[in-house]
Coordinates of C-alpha atoms in Angstrom, one line a residue:
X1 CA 0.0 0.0 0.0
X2 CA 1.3 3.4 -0.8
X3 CA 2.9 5.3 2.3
X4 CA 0.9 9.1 2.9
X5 CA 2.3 11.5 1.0
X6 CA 4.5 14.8 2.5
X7 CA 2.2 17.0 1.0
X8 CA -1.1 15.6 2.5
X9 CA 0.2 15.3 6.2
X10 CA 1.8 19.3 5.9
X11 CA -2.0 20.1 5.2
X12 CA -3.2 17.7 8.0
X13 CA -1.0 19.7 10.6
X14 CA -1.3 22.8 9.2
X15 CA -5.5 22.2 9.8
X16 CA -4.8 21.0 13.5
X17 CA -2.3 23.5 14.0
X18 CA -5.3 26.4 14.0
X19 CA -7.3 24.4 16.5
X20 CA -6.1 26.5 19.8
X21 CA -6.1 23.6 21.7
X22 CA -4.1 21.4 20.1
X23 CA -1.3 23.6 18.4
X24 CA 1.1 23.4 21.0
X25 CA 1.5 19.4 20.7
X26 CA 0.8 20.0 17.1
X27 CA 3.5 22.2 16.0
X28 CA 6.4 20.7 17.1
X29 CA 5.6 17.3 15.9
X30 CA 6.6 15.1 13.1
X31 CA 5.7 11.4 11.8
X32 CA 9.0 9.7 13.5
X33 CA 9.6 7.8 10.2
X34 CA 10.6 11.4 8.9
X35 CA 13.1 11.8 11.8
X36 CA 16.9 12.0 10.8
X37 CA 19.6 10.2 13.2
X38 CA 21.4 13.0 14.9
X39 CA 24.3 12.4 12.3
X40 CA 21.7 13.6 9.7
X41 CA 19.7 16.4 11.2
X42 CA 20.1 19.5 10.0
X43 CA 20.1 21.8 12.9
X44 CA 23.2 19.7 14.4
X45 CA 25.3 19.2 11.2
X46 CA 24.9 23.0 9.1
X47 CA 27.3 25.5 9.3
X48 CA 25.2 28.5 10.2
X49 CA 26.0 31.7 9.5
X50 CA 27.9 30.7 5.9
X51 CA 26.2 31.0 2.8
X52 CA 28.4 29.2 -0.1
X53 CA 29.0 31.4 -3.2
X54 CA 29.6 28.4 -5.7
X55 CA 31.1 29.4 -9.0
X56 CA 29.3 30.9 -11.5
X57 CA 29.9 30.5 -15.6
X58 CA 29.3 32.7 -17.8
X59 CA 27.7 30.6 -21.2
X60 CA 28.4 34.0 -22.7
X61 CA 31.9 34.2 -22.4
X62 CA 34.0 34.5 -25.6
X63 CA 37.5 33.5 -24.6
X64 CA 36.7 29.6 -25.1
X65 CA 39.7 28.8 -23.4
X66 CA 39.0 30.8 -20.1
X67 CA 35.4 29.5 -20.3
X68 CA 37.0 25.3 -20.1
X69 CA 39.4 26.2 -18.2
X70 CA 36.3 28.0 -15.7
X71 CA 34.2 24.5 -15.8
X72 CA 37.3 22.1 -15.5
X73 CA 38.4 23.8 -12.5
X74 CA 34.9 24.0 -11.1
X75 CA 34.1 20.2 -12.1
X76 CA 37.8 19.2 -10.2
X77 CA 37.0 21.4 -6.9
X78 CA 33.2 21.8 -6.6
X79 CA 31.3 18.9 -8.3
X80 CA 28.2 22.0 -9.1
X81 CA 28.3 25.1 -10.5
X82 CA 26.0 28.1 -11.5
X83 CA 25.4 28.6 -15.3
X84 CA 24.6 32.1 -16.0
X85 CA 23.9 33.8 -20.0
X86 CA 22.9 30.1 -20.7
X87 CA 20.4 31.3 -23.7
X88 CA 17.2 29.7 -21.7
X89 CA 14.8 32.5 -22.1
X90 CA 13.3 33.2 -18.7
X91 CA 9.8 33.2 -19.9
X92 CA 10.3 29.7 -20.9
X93 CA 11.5 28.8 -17.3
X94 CA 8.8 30.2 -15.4
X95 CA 6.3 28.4 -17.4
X96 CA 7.9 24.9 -16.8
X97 CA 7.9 26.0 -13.1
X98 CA 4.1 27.3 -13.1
X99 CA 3.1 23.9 -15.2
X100 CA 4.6 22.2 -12.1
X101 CA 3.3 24.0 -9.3
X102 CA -0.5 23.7 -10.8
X103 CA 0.0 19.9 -11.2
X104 CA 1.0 19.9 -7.5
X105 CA -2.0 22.2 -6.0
X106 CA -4.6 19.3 -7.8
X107 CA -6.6 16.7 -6.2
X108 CA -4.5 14.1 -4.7
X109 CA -7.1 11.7 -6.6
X110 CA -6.1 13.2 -9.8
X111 CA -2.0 13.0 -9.1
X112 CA -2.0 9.6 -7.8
X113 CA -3.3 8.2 -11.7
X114 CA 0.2 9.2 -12.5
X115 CA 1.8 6.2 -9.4
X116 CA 0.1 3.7 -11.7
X117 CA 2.9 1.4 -13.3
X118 CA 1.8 0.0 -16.7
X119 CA 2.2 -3.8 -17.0
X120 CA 5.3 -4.7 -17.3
X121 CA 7.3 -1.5 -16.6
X122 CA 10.3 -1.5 -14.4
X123 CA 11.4 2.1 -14.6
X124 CA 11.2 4.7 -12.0
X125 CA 8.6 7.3 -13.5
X126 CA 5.5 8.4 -12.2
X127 CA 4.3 10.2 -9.3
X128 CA 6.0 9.5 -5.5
X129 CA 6.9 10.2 -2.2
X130 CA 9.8 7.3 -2.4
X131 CA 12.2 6.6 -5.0
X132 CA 11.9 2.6 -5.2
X133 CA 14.4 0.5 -5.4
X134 CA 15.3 -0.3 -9.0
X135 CA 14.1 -3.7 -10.0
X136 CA 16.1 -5.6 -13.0
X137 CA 15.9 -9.2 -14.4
X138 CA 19.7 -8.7 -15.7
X139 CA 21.6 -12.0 -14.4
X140 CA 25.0 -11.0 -14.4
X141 CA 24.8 -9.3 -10.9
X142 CA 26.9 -11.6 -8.4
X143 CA 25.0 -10.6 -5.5
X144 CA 22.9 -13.4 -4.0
X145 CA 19.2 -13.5 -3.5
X146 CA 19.5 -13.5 0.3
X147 CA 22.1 -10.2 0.4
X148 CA 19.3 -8.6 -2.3
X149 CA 16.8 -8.9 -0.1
X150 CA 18.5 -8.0 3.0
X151 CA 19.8 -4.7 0.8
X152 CA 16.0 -4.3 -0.6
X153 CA 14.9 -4.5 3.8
X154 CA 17.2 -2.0 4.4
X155 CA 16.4 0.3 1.7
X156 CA 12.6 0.3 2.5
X157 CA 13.2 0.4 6.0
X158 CA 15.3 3.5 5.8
X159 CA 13.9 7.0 7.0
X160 CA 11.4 8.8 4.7
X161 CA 12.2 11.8 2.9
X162 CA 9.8 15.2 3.3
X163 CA 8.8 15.4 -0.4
X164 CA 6.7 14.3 -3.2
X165 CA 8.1 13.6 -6.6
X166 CA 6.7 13.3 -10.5
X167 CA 9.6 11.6 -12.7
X168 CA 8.8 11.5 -16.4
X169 CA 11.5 11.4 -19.3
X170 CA 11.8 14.6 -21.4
X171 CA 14.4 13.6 -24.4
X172 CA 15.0 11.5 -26.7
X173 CA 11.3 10.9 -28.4
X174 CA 12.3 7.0 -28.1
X175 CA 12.3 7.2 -24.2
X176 CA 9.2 9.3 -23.7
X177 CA 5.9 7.6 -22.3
X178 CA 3.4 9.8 -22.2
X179 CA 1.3 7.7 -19.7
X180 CA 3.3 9.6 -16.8
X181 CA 2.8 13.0 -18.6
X182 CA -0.2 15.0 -16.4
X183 CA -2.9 16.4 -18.9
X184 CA -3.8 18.8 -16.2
X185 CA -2.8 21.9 -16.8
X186 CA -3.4 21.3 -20.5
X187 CA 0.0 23.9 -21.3
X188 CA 2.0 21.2 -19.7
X189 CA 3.3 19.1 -22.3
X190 CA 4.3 22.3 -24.2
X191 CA 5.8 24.0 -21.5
X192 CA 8.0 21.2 -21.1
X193 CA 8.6 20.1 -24.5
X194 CA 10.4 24.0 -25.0
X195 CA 12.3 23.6 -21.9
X196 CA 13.9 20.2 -23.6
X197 CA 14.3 21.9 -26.6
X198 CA 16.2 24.7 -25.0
X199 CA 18.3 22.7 -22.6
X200 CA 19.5 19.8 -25.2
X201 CA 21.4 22.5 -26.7
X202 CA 23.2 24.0 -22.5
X203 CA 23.8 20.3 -21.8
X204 CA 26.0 19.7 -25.2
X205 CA 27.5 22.7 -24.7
X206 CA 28.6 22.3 -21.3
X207 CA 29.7 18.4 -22.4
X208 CA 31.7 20.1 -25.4
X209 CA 33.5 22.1 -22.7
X210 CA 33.9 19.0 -20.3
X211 CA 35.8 17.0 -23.2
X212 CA 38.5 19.6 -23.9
X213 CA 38.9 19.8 -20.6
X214 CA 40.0 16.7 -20.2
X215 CA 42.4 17.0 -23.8
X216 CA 39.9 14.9 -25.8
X217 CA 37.8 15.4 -28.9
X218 CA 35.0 17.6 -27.8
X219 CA 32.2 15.0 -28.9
X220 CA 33.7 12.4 -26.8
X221 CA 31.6 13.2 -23.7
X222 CA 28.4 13.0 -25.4
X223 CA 29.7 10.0 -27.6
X224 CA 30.9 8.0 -24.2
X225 CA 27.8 9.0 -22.7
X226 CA 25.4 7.3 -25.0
X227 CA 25.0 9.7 -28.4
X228 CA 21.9 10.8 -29.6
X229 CA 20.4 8.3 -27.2
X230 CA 21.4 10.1 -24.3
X231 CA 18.4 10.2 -21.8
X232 CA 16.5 13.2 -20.1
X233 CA 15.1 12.3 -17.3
X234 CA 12.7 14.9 -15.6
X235 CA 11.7 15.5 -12.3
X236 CA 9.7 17.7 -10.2
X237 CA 10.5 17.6 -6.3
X238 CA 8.0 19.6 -4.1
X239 CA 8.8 19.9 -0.3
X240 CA 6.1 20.7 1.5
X241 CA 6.3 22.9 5.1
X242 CA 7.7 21.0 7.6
X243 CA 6.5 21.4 10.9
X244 CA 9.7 20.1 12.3
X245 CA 12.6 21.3 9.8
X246 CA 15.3 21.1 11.9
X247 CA 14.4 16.9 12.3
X248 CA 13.6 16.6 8.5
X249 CA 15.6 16.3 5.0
X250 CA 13.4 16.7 1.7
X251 CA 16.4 14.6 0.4
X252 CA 19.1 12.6 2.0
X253 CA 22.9 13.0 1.2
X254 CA 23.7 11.4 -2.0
X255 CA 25.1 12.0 -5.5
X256 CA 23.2 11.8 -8.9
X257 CA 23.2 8.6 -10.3
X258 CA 23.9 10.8 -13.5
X259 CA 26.3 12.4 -16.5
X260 CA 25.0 15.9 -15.2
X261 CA 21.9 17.2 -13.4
X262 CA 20.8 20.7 -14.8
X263 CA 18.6 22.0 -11.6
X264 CA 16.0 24.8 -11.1
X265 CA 14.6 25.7 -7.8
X266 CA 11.9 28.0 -6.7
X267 CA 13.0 31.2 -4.6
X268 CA 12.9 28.8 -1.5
X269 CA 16.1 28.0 0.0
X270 CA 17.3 24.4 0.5
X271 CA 19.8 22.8 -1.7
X272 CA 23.2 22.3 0.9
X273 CA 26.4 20.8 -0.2
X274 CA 29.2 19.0 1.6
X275 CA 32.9 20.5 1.9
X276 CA 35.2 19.0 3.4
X277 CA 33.0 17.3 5.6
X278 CA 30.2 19.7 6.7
X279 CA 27.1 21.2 5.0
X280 CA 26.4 24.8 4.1
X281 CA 23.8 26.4 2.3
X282 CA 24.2 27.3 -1.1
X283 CA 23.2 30.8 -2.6
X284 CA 20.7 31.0 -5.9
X285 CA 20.9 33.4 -8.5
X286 CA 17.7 33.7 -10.0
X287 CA 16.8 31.8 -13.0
X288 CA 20.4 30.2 -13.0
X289 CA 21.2 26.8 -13.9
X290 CA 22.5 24.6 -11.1
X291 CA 24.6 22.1 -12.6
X292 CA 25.7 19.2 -10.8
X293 CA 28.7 16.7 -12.0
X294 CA 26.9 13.1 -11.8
X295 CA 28.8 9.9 -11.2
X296 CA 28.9 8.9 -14.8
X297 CA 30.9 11.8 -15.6
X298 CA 33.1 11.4 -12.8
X299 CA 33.8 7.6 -14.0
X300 CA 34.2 8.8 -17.8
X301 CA 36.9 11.1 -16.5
X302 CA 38.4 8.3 -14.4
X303 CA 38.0 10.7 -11.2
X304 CA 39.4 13.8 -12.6
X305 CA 35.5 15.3 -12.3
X306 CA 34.0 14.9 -9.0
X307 CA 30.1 13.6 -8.2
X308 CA 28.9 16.3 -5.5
X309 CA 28.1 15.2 -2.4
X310 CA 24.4 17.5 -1.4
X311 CA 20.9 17.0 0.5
X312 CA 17.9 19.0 0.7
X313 CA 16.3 21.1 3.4
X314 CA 12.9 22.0 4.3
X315 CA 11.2 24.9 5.2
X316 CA 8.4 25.5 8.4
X317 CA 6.4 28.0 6.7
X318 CA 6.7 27.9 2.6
X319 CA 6.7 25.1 0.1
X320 CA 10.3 24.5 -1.7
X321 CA 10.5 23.0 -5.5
X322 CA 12.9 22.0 -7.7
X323 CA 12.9 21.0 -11.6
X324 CA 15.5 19.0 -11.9
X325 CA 16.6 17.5 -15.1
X326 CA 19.0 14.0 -14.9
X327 CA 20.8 13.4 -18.3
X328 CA 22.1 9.9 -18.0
X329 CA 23.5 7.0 -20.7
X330 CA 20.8 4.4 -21.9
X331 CA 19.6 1.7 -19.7
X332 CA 22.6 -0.9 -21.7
X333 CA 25.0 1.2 -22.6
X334 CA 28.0 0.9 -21.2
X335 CA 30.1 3.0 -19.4
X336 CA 33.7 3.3 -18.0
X337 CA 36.6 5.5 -17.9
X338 CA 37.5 7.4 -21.7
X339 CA 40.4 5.0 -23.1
X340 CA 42.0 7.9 -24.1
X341 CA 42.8 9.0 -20.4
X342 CA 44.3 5.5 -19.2
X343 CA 48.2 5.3 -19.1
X344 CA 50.1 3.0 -17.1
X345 CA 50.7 6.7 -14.7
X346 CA 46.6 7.3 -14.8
X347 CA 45.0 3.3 -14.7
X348 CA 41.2 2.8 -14.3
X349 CA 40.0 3.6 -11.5
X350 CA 36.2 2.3 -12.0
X351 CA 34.7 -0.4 -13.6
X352 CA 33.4 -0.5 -16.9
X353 CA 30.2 -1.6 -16.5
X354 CA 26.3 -1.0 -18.1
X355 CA 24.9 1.6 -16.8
X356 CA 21.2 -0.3 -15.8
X357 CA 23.6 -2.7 -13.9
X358 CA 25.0 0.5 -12.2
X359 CA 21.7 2.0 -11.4
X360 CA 20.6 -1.4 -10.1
X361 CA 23.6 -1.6 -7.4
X362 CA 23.3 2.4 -6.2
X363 CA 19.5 1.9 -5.4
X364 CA 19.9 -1.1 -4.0
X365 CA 22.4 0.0 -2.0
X366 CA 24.8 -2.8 -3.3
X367 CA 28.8 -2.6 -4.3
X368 CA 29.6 -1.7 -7.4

């Protein structure tokens, strides 16, 4: 049966948080499968008081040289960066973010008819409160049926994150089912389909920049990554008010499972990343790009690019979203360090490997 979603039980406590007689249990109470270990929480583990400037390209810079040179260094010492002058016209952004926000504000009835699986599907799209555990029939993972189920326990035992989720592919045409696309609002195919269309041509750009970087040809990124067959996978997170933020993530720690995440969030703080071994907020400029390096990129580079360690925080009073977009390789293609970067100085230092298999280990929570 599916678990209550974040969004529901924030309206719930918000209703019994106006009856005088009950607010003062109320307010300063959350369902304990949303509570963090102390480890976790982030009222014991941010750095208060620092707000990180992360670096910020400019897409409009002329001096190619400066602008790899900009995205290499950031790649090597950040893992994210801010994309500014990326040729997204803002128009086109806000409409993919209202198209979002009016899907969330409908019926719960009419959302959840976007959770149903069709027969046979094993992907992760649809509408959620959990990412599930990636489900494969691939028999070449070594792991045995016992340690995959303990793994599988684990996983659905863990603590639940504050937020609700709607994943759907964007990009190619060939991975698109429309099944998980809403039809309420009606603009929302098209407000989405021009956001693709845009960002396609920011995401080979930046993967153009990422090659030479690295002294290869400037299509090998892309090529390594899958070609033309490259997937975008959408997403739209929306967090809720918590009633108990400082207990609460909207996302654990973790890095993307993919090449590159291009990410746009509403004017609600909350994305935090790790350096050097504590969390900080991280400033937004408005209608910026957020891009963070995913672990595929960091294996194509054989380490040189780093996968950013971040989480997400909630807010008591306002609702936080976030449009992210994960461009990852094909379910079977199969990925491992550039050849061209291995030298008996530089050997592999991850396995070549498909990247379903891959995703199947991470969400598992099984070794690589």
């Amino acid at each position: 049966m599916e678990v209550e979603k974040p969004q529901n039980i924030s309206m719930t406590y918000n209703r019994k948080a106006g009856d005088n007689s009950n607010s003062n249990s109320i307010k300063n109470m959350i369902p304990s499968e949303f509570i963090r270990s102390e480890k976790e929480q982030p009222a014991l583990t941010t750095v208060e008081g620092t707000v990180l400037e992360v670096p910020t390209i400019d897409l409009g810079e002329r001096d190619e040289e400066k602008l790899v040179g900009a995205i290499s260094k950031a790649s090597q010492e950040w893992g994210l960066f801010q994309v500014v002058n990326h040729g997204i016209p803002v128009p086109v952004i806000q409409k993919l973010q209202s198209v979002g926000k009016e899907f969330f504000e409908l019926p719960q009835q009419e959302k959840e008819a976007y959770s149903i699986k069709p027969a046979g599907y094993e992907g992760s799209e649809g509408y959620a409160t959990k990412i599930r555990p990636f489900t494969t029939t691939n028999s070449n993972n070594n792991n045995d049926s016992q340690q995959q189920q303990q793994q599988q326990k684990q996983a659905d035992d863990s603590v639940r994150p504050w937020v609700d989720h709607l994943f759907h592919n964007i990009w190619p045409p060939s991975a698109i089912n429309y099944h998980f696309w809403p039809k309420n609002p009606p603009s929302y195919r098209e407000a989405n389909e021009e956001y693709a269309k845009h960002l396609i041509g920011v995401t080979e750009k930046l993967m153009a920049y990422w090659a030479k970087g690295l002294g290869v040809e400037e299509g090998r990124i892309k090529e390594a990554g899958g070609g033309d067959e490259i997937v975008y996978l959408g997403k739209i997170n929306y967090y809720p008010p918590c009633p108990c933020p400082e207990l609460a993530l909207g996302v654990a720690a973790h890095t993307d499972l993919s090449l590159l995440t291009v990410l746009i969030p509403n004017d609600v703080a909350g994305l935090q990343v790790c350096r050097d071994g504590l969390w900080y907020n991280v400033h937004y400029i408005p209608n910026a790009l957020i891009i963070h390096i995913g672990d595929q990129l960091e294996v194509l580079s054989n380490g040189k690019y780093k996968a950013v360690l971040h989480r997400t925080t909630v807010n008591k009073e306002k609702t936080r979203m976030s449009w992210p977009v994960f461009i990852e390789p094909p379910p079977h293609h199969v990925v491992g360090p550039i050849p061209e970067l291995i030298t008996h100085q530089n050997p592999p230092n991850y396995k070549t490997k498909k990247f379903v298999d891959y995703k199947y280990c991470k969400l598992n929570r099984l070794p690589q």
